[in-house]
Every structure is written in structure tokens, then in C-alpha cells.
Amino acid sequence: MADPIKVLLVDDHQVVRRGLRTFLEVQDDIEVVGEAADGAEGVARAEELKPDVVLMDVKMPGMDGVEALRKLRELDNPARVLIVTSFTEQRTVIPALRAGAAGYVYKDVDPDALAGAIRSVHAGHILLQPEVAGALLSQEEANSGQGRAGSLTDREREVLGLIADGRSNREIARALVLSEKTVKTHVSNILMKLDLADRTQAALWAVRHGVTG
């Protein structure tokens, strides 16, 4: 049996954290390893506990979720961050995705859907709603010229298309009969050639320019 997914809860409301913990602890494949009440504490706990997934509120006193995401990226922390937001705070989602979030869920998400979202981002997928993907694409349009696609090899285009389909490195390796190490190298080369920061931007670039798996 695989090791459980280690989750860190970062939210300034104790009642919310308690509710999340109560639900997640009954999941056989998810383990809540810690909690934090703001972004700064969340960063410190993520460095200490090495969770697989951080469930992060956006609006918190002091260091908010977006700042915490940027700090985790600076520290090269490998945790996948799933942002928790309300529909009325949707405008905060794009900065969070740019800061490195793997996706987001709304605060009224169904509990089973939340567990599924945690499993999905842990597997390497990116969770985007169509309206947010569209907004990101329109913002990227000015500086993501088609000319960059010519610098990609055929194999890199294949990998990029599978990233756009939401595939993890492991799934890409299986699909293309490659090692995960080779896939990671291709992903790094893609990000460098296209001048992109992460897989989320790569997926959006691929959708914008019609590169599919």
C-alpha cells in the first residue's frame, strides 16, 4: 500500500482547520501532518514537516496565501499547493496560480471533491476552472508568441501536449516509454525555451497555441 498523502492545513480560522482535519483524517490515503494559522507559519511548517500537499487559504492576516506561495517557491519547497478561496475572491486566484499554486477549490467544495482535488494535485495534475484558464490565457497572449514553439523538439512538443492534458511526469513517462528522469529533463528544457515559470504556465501556453497530447 502506498504511503498516505501528507497534508498541511493553512487557514486563520481554527474552526475551518478542525473541520478539514476531521474529514481528511477518515481518508485512508490522506494524513494531516500539521496546521498553521497564517502564511508565515505555513511556510515554516512546510519547511519543517515536508508535506506533499498544502491546503492554503488566500486571505489571512500578516502573510497571505499568495505571499506564502512566493516564499515557498523561493525556498524551492516541493509541496504542491492547493488554494482555498471563495467565489467572490476569484480575482485572487490568478496571482496565486502565477505564484505557483497547482490549482484551487472553493470554500463550499463538497468534501469528497476536496479529497479528490488533493489526490489530483499530488499526482501532478493542475486544477483550473475554464473561466480562470481563459483569463490567464488572455493575460499571457501579449508575451507568449508562437515563434517560441519552433525552438521545441518533436519530443518536447509531445511532452508539452501531455502536460496540457494534465498528466503527471509519471504518466508522461508511461505514455512515451521514457524514464521519469528523462521526462523531468524535457520539462525543464520546455520551461527554459518558452521562458515560463512552471507547469501551469506551460499547460496554458500549450492550450493557447494548440499543442495537445
mmCIF file of C-alpha atoms in Angstrom:
data_model
loop_
_atom_site.group_PDB
_atom_site.id
_atom_site.type_symbol
_atom_site.label_atom_id
_atom_site.label_comp_id
_atom_site.label_asym_id
_atom_site.label_seq_id
_atom_site.Cartn_x
_atom_site.Cartn_y
_atom_site.Cartn_z
ATOM 1 C CA MET A 1 0.000 0.000 0.000
ATOM 2 C CA ALA A 2 1.354 3.460 -0.943
ATOM 3 C CA ASP A 3 2.263 5.944 1.754
ATOM 4 C CA PRO A 4 -0.569 8.358 2.614
ATOM 5 C CA ILE A 5 -0.552 11.858 1.120
ATOM 6 C CA LYS A 6 0.813 14.212 3.781
ATOM 7 C CA VAL A 7 -1.289 17.375 4.015
ATOM 8 C CA LEU A 8 -0.630 20.664 5.818
ATOM 9 C CA LEU A 9 -3.638 22.886 6.615
ATOM 10 C CA VAL A 10 -3.046 26.659 6.482
ATOM 11 C CA ASP A 11 -6.062 28.761 7.468
ATOM 12 C CA ASP A 12 -6.539 31.530 10.035
ATOM 13 C CA HIS A 13 -9.839 30.084 11.274
ATOM 14 C CA GLN A 14 -9.407 27.302 13.816
ATOM 15 C CA VAL A 15 -12.944 26.017 13.216
ATOM 16 C CA VAL A 16 -12.197 25.604 9.495
ATOM 17 C CA ARG A 17 -8.954 23.758 10.205
ATOM 18 C CA ARG A 18 -10.712 21.481 12.684
ATOM 19 C CA GLY A 19 -13.445 20.678 10.168
ATOM 20 C CA LEU A 20 -10.942 19.932 7.421
ATOM 21 C CA ARG A 21 -8.868 17.753 9.725
ATOM 22 C CA THR A 22 -11.924 15.811 10.902
ATOM 23 C CA PHE A 23 -12.923 14.983 7.325
ATOM 24 C CA LEU A 24 -9.486 14.317 5.902
ATOM 25 C CA GLU A 25 -8.407 12.043 8.745
ATOM 26 C CA VAL A 26 -11.066 9.492 7.776
ATOM 27 C CA GLN A 27 -9.498 9.157 4.317
ATOM 28 C CA ASP A 28 -7.297 6.069 4.197
ATOM 29 C CA ASP A 29 -4.795 7.652 1.806
ATOM 30 C CA ILE A 30 -4.527 11.145 3.365
ATOM 31 C CA GLU A 31 -2.726 12.134 6.571
ATOM 32 C CA VAL A 32 -2.935 15.628 8.109
ATOM 33 C CA VAL A 33 0.590 16.264 9.398
ATOM 34 C CA GLY A 34 0.117 19.781 10.761
ATOM 35 C CA GLU A 35 -1.693 23.108 10.826
ATOM 36 C CA ALA A 36 -0.811 26.794 10.582
ATOM 37 C CA ALA A 37 -2.814 29.955 11.245
ATOM 38 C CA ASP A 38 -1.168 32.306 8.707
ATOM 39 C CA GLY A 39 1.151 32.342 5.732
ATOM 40 C CA ALA A 40 4.392 32.849 7.653
ATOM 41 C CA GLU A 41 3.651 29.959 9.977
ATOM 42 C CA GLY A 42 2.548 27.913 6.980
ATOM 43 C CA VAL A 43 5.894 28.413 5.256
ATOM 44 C CA ALA A 44 7.781 27.477 8.419
ATOM 45 C CA ARG A 45 5.659 24.368 8.960
ATOM 46 C CA ALA A 46 6.001 23.335 5.310
ATOM 47 C CA GLU A 47 9.783 23.511 5.631
ATOM 48 C CA GLU A 48 9.673 21.538 8.885
ATOM 49 C CA LEU A 49 7.093 18.876 8.026
ATOM 50 C CA LYS A 50 7.738 18.400 4.287
ATOM 51 C CA PRO A 51 4.079 17.820 3.332
ATOM 52 C CA ASP A 52 3.097 16.541 -0.095
ATOM 53 C CA VAL A 53 0.174 18.971 -0.389
ATOM 54 C CA VAL A 54 -0.535 22.287 1.344
ATOM 55 C CA LEU A 55 -4.179 23.319 1.598
ATOM 56 C CA MET A 56 -3.806 27.114 1.737
ATOM 57 C CA ASP A 57 -6.350 29.851 2.390
ATOM 58 C CA VAL A 58 -5.751 33.016 0.358
ATOM 59 C CA LYS A 59 -6.981 35.722 2.733
ATOM 60 C CA MET A 60 -5.084 35.607 6.025
ATOM 61 C CA PRO A 61 -3.670 38.291 8.354
ATOM 62 C CA GLY A 62 0.013 39.088 8.013
ATOM 63 C CA MET A 63 1.479 36.988 5.213
ATOM 64 C CA ASP A 64 -1.405 35.934 2.954
ATOM 65 C CA GLY A 65 -1.580 32.844 0.791
ATOM 66 C CA VAL A 66 -0.057 34.432 -2.309
ATOM 67 C CA GLU A 67 2.955 35.749 -0.381
ATOM 68 C CA ALA A 68 3.372 32.349 1.254
ATOM 69 C CA LEU A 69 3.351 30.674 -2.165
ATOM 70 C CA ARG A 70 6.080 33.006 -3.411
ATOM 71 C CA LYS A 71 8.156 32.273 -0.331
ATOM 72 C CA LEU A 72 7.779 28.515 -0.791
ATOM 73 C CA ARG A 73 8.934 28.887 -4.392
ATOM 74 C CA GLU A 74 11.975 30.916 -3.264
ATOM 75 C CA LEU A 75 12.806 28.114 -0.835
ATOM 76 C CA ASP A 76 12.339 25.529 -3.594
ATOM 77 C CA ASN A 77 9.855 23.668 -1.403
ATOM 78 C CA PRO A 78 8.413 20.767 -3.455
ATOM 79 C CA ALA A 79 4.963 20.740 -1.815
ATOM 80 C CA ARG A 80 2.011 21.098 -4.173
ATOM 81 C CA VAL A 81 -0.228 23.949 -3.016
ATOM 82 C CA LEU A 82 -3.999 23.827 -3.395
ATOM 83 C CA ILE A 83 -5.561 27.251 -2.813
ATOM 84 C CA VAL A 84 -8.874 27.524 -0.955
ATOM 85 C CA THR A 85 -10.896 30.586 -1.895
ATOM 86 C CA SER A 86 -14.457 31.878 -2.135
ATOM 87 C CA PHE A 87 -16.186 32.674 -5.394
ATOM 88 C CA THR A 88 -16.174 36.384 -4.509
ATOM 89 C CA GLU A 89 -12.363 36.249 -4.127
ATOM 90 C CA GLN A 90 -11.878 34.759 -7.589
ATOM 91 C CA ARG A 91 -9.693 37.678 -8.693
ATOM 92 C CA THR A 92 -7.082 36.464 -6.179
ATOM 93 C CA VAL A 93 -6.815 33.096 -7.919
ATOM 94 C CA ILE A 94 -4.731 34.318 -10.872
ATOM 95 C CA PRO A 95 -1.973 35.850 -8.685
ATOM 96 C CA ALA A 96 -1.943 32.623 -6.677
ATOM 97 C CA LEU A 97 -1.550 30.495 -9.803
ATOM 98 C CA ARG A 98 1.225 32.768 -11.030
ATOM 99 C CA ALA A 99 2.908 32.371 -7.648
ATOM 100 C CA GLY A 100 2.995 28.597 -8.078
ATOM 101 C CA ALA A 101 -0.328 27.126 -6.920
ATOM 102 C CA ALA A 102 -1.241 23.792 -8.516
ATOM 103 C CA GLY A 103 -4.919 24.698 -8.508
ATOM 104 C CA TYR A 104 -7.740 25.908 -6.345
ATOM 105 C CA VAL A 105 -11.034 24.884 -4.779
ATOM 106 C CA TYR A 106 -13.903 26.980 -3.474
ATOM 107 C CA LYS A 107 -14.624 27.068 0.250
ATOM 108 C CA ASP A 108 -18.016 25.416 -0.268
ATOM 109 C CA VAL A 109 -16.473 22.462 -2.116
ATOM 110 C CA ASP A 110 -18.033 19.060 -1.497
ATOM 111 C CA PRO A 111 -15.840 17.104 0.967
ATOM 112 C CA ASP A 112 -15.366 14.189 -1.405
ATOM 113 C CA ALA A 113 -14.442 16.605 -4.200
ATOM 114 C CA LEU A 114 -11.858 18.200 -1.889
ATOM 115 C CA ALA A 115 -10.241 14.831 -1.223
ATOM 116 C CA GLY A 116 -10.240 14.181 -4.962
ATOM 117 C CA ALA A 117 -8.591 17.558 -5.596
ATOM 118 C CA ILE A 118 -5.845 16.767 -3.083
ATOM 119 C CA ARG A 119 -5.191 13.426 -4.767
ATOM 120 C CA SER A 120 -5.185 15.079 -8.183
ATOM 121 C CA VAL A 121 -2.616 17.798 -7.422
ATOM 122 C CA HIS A 122 -0.481 15.258 -5.568
ATOM 123 C CA ALA A 123 -0.425 13.187 -8.764
ATOM 124 C CA GLY A 124 0.936 16.202 -10.650
ATOM 125 C CA HIS A 125 -2.270 17.499 -12.207
ATOM 126 C CA ILE A 126 -3.287 21.142 -12.465
ATOM 127 C CA LEU A 127 -6.800 22.144 -11.394
ATOM 128 C CA LEU A 128 -8.222 25.098 -13.327
ATOM 129 C CA GLN A 129 -11.779 26.198 -13.961
ATOM 130 C CA PRO A 130 -12.434 27.267 -17.595
ATOM 131 C CA GLU A 131 -13.096 30.910 -16.705
ATOM 132 C CA VAL A 132 -9.805 31.240 -14.853
ATOM 133 C CA ALA A 133 -7.849 29.449 -17.584
ATOM 134 C CA GLY A 134 -9.342 31.889 -20.088
ATOM 135 C CA ALA A 135 -8.330 34.897 -18.012
ATOM 136 C CA LEU A 136 -4.786 33.587 -17.656
ATOM 137 C CA LEU A 137 -4.539 32.922 -21.364
ATOM 138 C CA SER A 138 -5.647 36.421 -22.273
ATOM 139 C CA GLN A 139 -3.055 37.912 -19.939
ATOM 140 C CA GLU A 140 -0.297 35.727 -21.380
ATOM 141 C CA GLU A 141 -1.225 36.415 -25.004
ATOM 142 C CA ALA A 142 0.953 39.503 -25.443
ATOM 143 C CA ASN A 143 4.217 37.837 -24.417
ATOM 144 C CA SER A 144 3.793 34.232 -25.469
ATOM 145 C CA GLY A 145 4.495 34.388 -29.201
ATOM 146 C CA GLN A 146 4.054 31.410 -31.474
ATOM 147 C CA GLY A 147 7.652 31.815 -32.650
ATOM 148 C CA ARG A 148 8.928 30.169 -29.474
ATOM 149 C CA ALA A 149 7.290 26.888 -30.494
ATOM 150 C CA GLY A 150 9.892 26.466 -33.219
ATOM 151 C CA SER A 151 12.607 26.024 -30.605
ATOM 152 C CA LEU A 152 10.970 22.866 -29.231
ATOM 153 C CA THR A 153 11.979 19.404 -30.419
ATOM 154 C CA ASP A 154 9.294 16.949 -31.519
ATOM 155 C CA ARG A 155 9.690 15.064 -28.243
ATOM 156 C CA GLU A 156 9.370 18.267 -26.220
ATOM 157 C CA ARG A 157 6.166 19.100 -28.073
ATOM 158 C CA GLU A 158 4.822 15.647 -27.175
ATOM 159 C CA VAL A 159 5.682 16.194 -23.524
ATOM 160 C CA LEU A 160 4.165 19.683 -23.572
ATOM 161 C CA GLY A 161 0.942 18.338 -25.053
ATOM 162 C CA LEU A 162 0.665 15.779 -22.275
ATOM 163 C CA ILE A 163 1.324 18.476 -19.661
ATOM 164 C CA ALA A 164 -1.603 20.378 -21.176
ATOM 165 C CA ASP A 165 -3.729 17.247 -20.732
ATOM 166 C CA GLY A 166 -2.933 17.367 -17.004
ATOM 167 C CA ARG A 167 -0.625 14.350 -16.997
ATOM 168 C CA SER A 168 1.955 13.916 -14.237
ATOM 169 C CA ASN A 169 5.607 13.152 -15.020
ATOM 170 C CA ARG A 170 4.990 9.501 -14.176
ATOM 171 C CA GLU A 171 2.036 9.309 -16.556
ATOM 172 C CA ILE A 172 4.010 11.052 -19.308
ATOM 173 C CA ALA A 173 6.879 8.610 -18.801
ATOM 174 C CA ARG A 174 4.498 5.662 -19.199
ATOM 175 C CA ALA A 175 2.808 7.156 -22.269
ATOM 176 C CA LEU A 176 6.071 7.893 -24.078
ATOM 177 C CA VAL A 177 8.021 4.904 -22.716
ATOM 178 C CA LEU A 178 10.625 7.113 -21.062
ATOM 179 C CA SER A 179 12.157 7.293 -17.596
ATOM 180 C CA GLU A 180 10.755 9.903 -15.183
ATOM 181 C CA LYS A 181 14.221 11.462 -15.058
ATOM 182 C CA THR A 182 14.156 11.970 -18.830
ATOM 183 C CA VAL A 183 10.687 13.492 -18.634
ATOM 184 C CA LYS A 184 11.857 15.913 -15.940
ATOM 185 C CA THR A 185 14.709 16.973 -18.208
ATOM 186 C CA HIS A 186 12.295 17.581 -21.091
ATOM 187 C CA VAL A 187 10.001 19.630 -18.809
ATOM 188 C CA SER A 188 12.946 21.766 -17.647
ATOM 189 C CA ASN A 189 14.002 22.354 -21.254
ATOM 190 C CA ILE A 190 10.448 23.328 -22.228
ATOM 191 C CA LEU A 191 10.173 25.871 -19.414
ATOM 192 C CA MET A 192 13.569 27.333 -20.287
ATOM 193 C CA LYS A 193 12.907 27.584 -24.041
ATOM 194 C CA LEU A 194 9.461 29.111 -23.601
ATOM 195 C CA ASP A 195 10.582 31.364 -20.726
ATOM 196 C CA LEU A 196 7.875 30.008 -18.446
ATOM 197 C CA ALA A 197 7.981 29.620 -14.682
ATOM 198 C CA ASP A 198 6.111 26.379 -14.081
ATOM 199 C CA ARG A 199 3.871 23.599 -15.416
ATOM 200 C CA THR A 200 0.731 25.710 -15.038
ATOM 201 C CA GLN A 201 2.066 28.337 -17.432
ATOM 202 C CA ALA A 202 3.319 25.586 -19.754
ATOM 203 C CA ALA A 203 -0.140 23.990 -19.871
ATOM 204 C CA LEU A 204 -1.777 27.331 -20.609
ATOM 205 C CA TRP A 205 0.799 28.113 -23.300
ATOM 206 C CA ALA A 206 0.105 24.757 -24.931
ATOM 207 C CA VAL A 207 -3.649 25.338 -24.945
ATOM 208 C CA ARG A 208 -3.193 28.845 -26.363
ATOM 209 C CA HIS A 209 -1.008 27.579 -29.216
ATOM 210 C CA GLY A 210 -2.860 24.375 -29.991
ATOM 211 C CA VAL A 211 -0.252 21.924 -28.677
ATOM 212 C CA THR A 212 -2.156 18.859 -27.488
ATOM 213 C CA GLY A 213 -1.236 15.372 -26.388
#
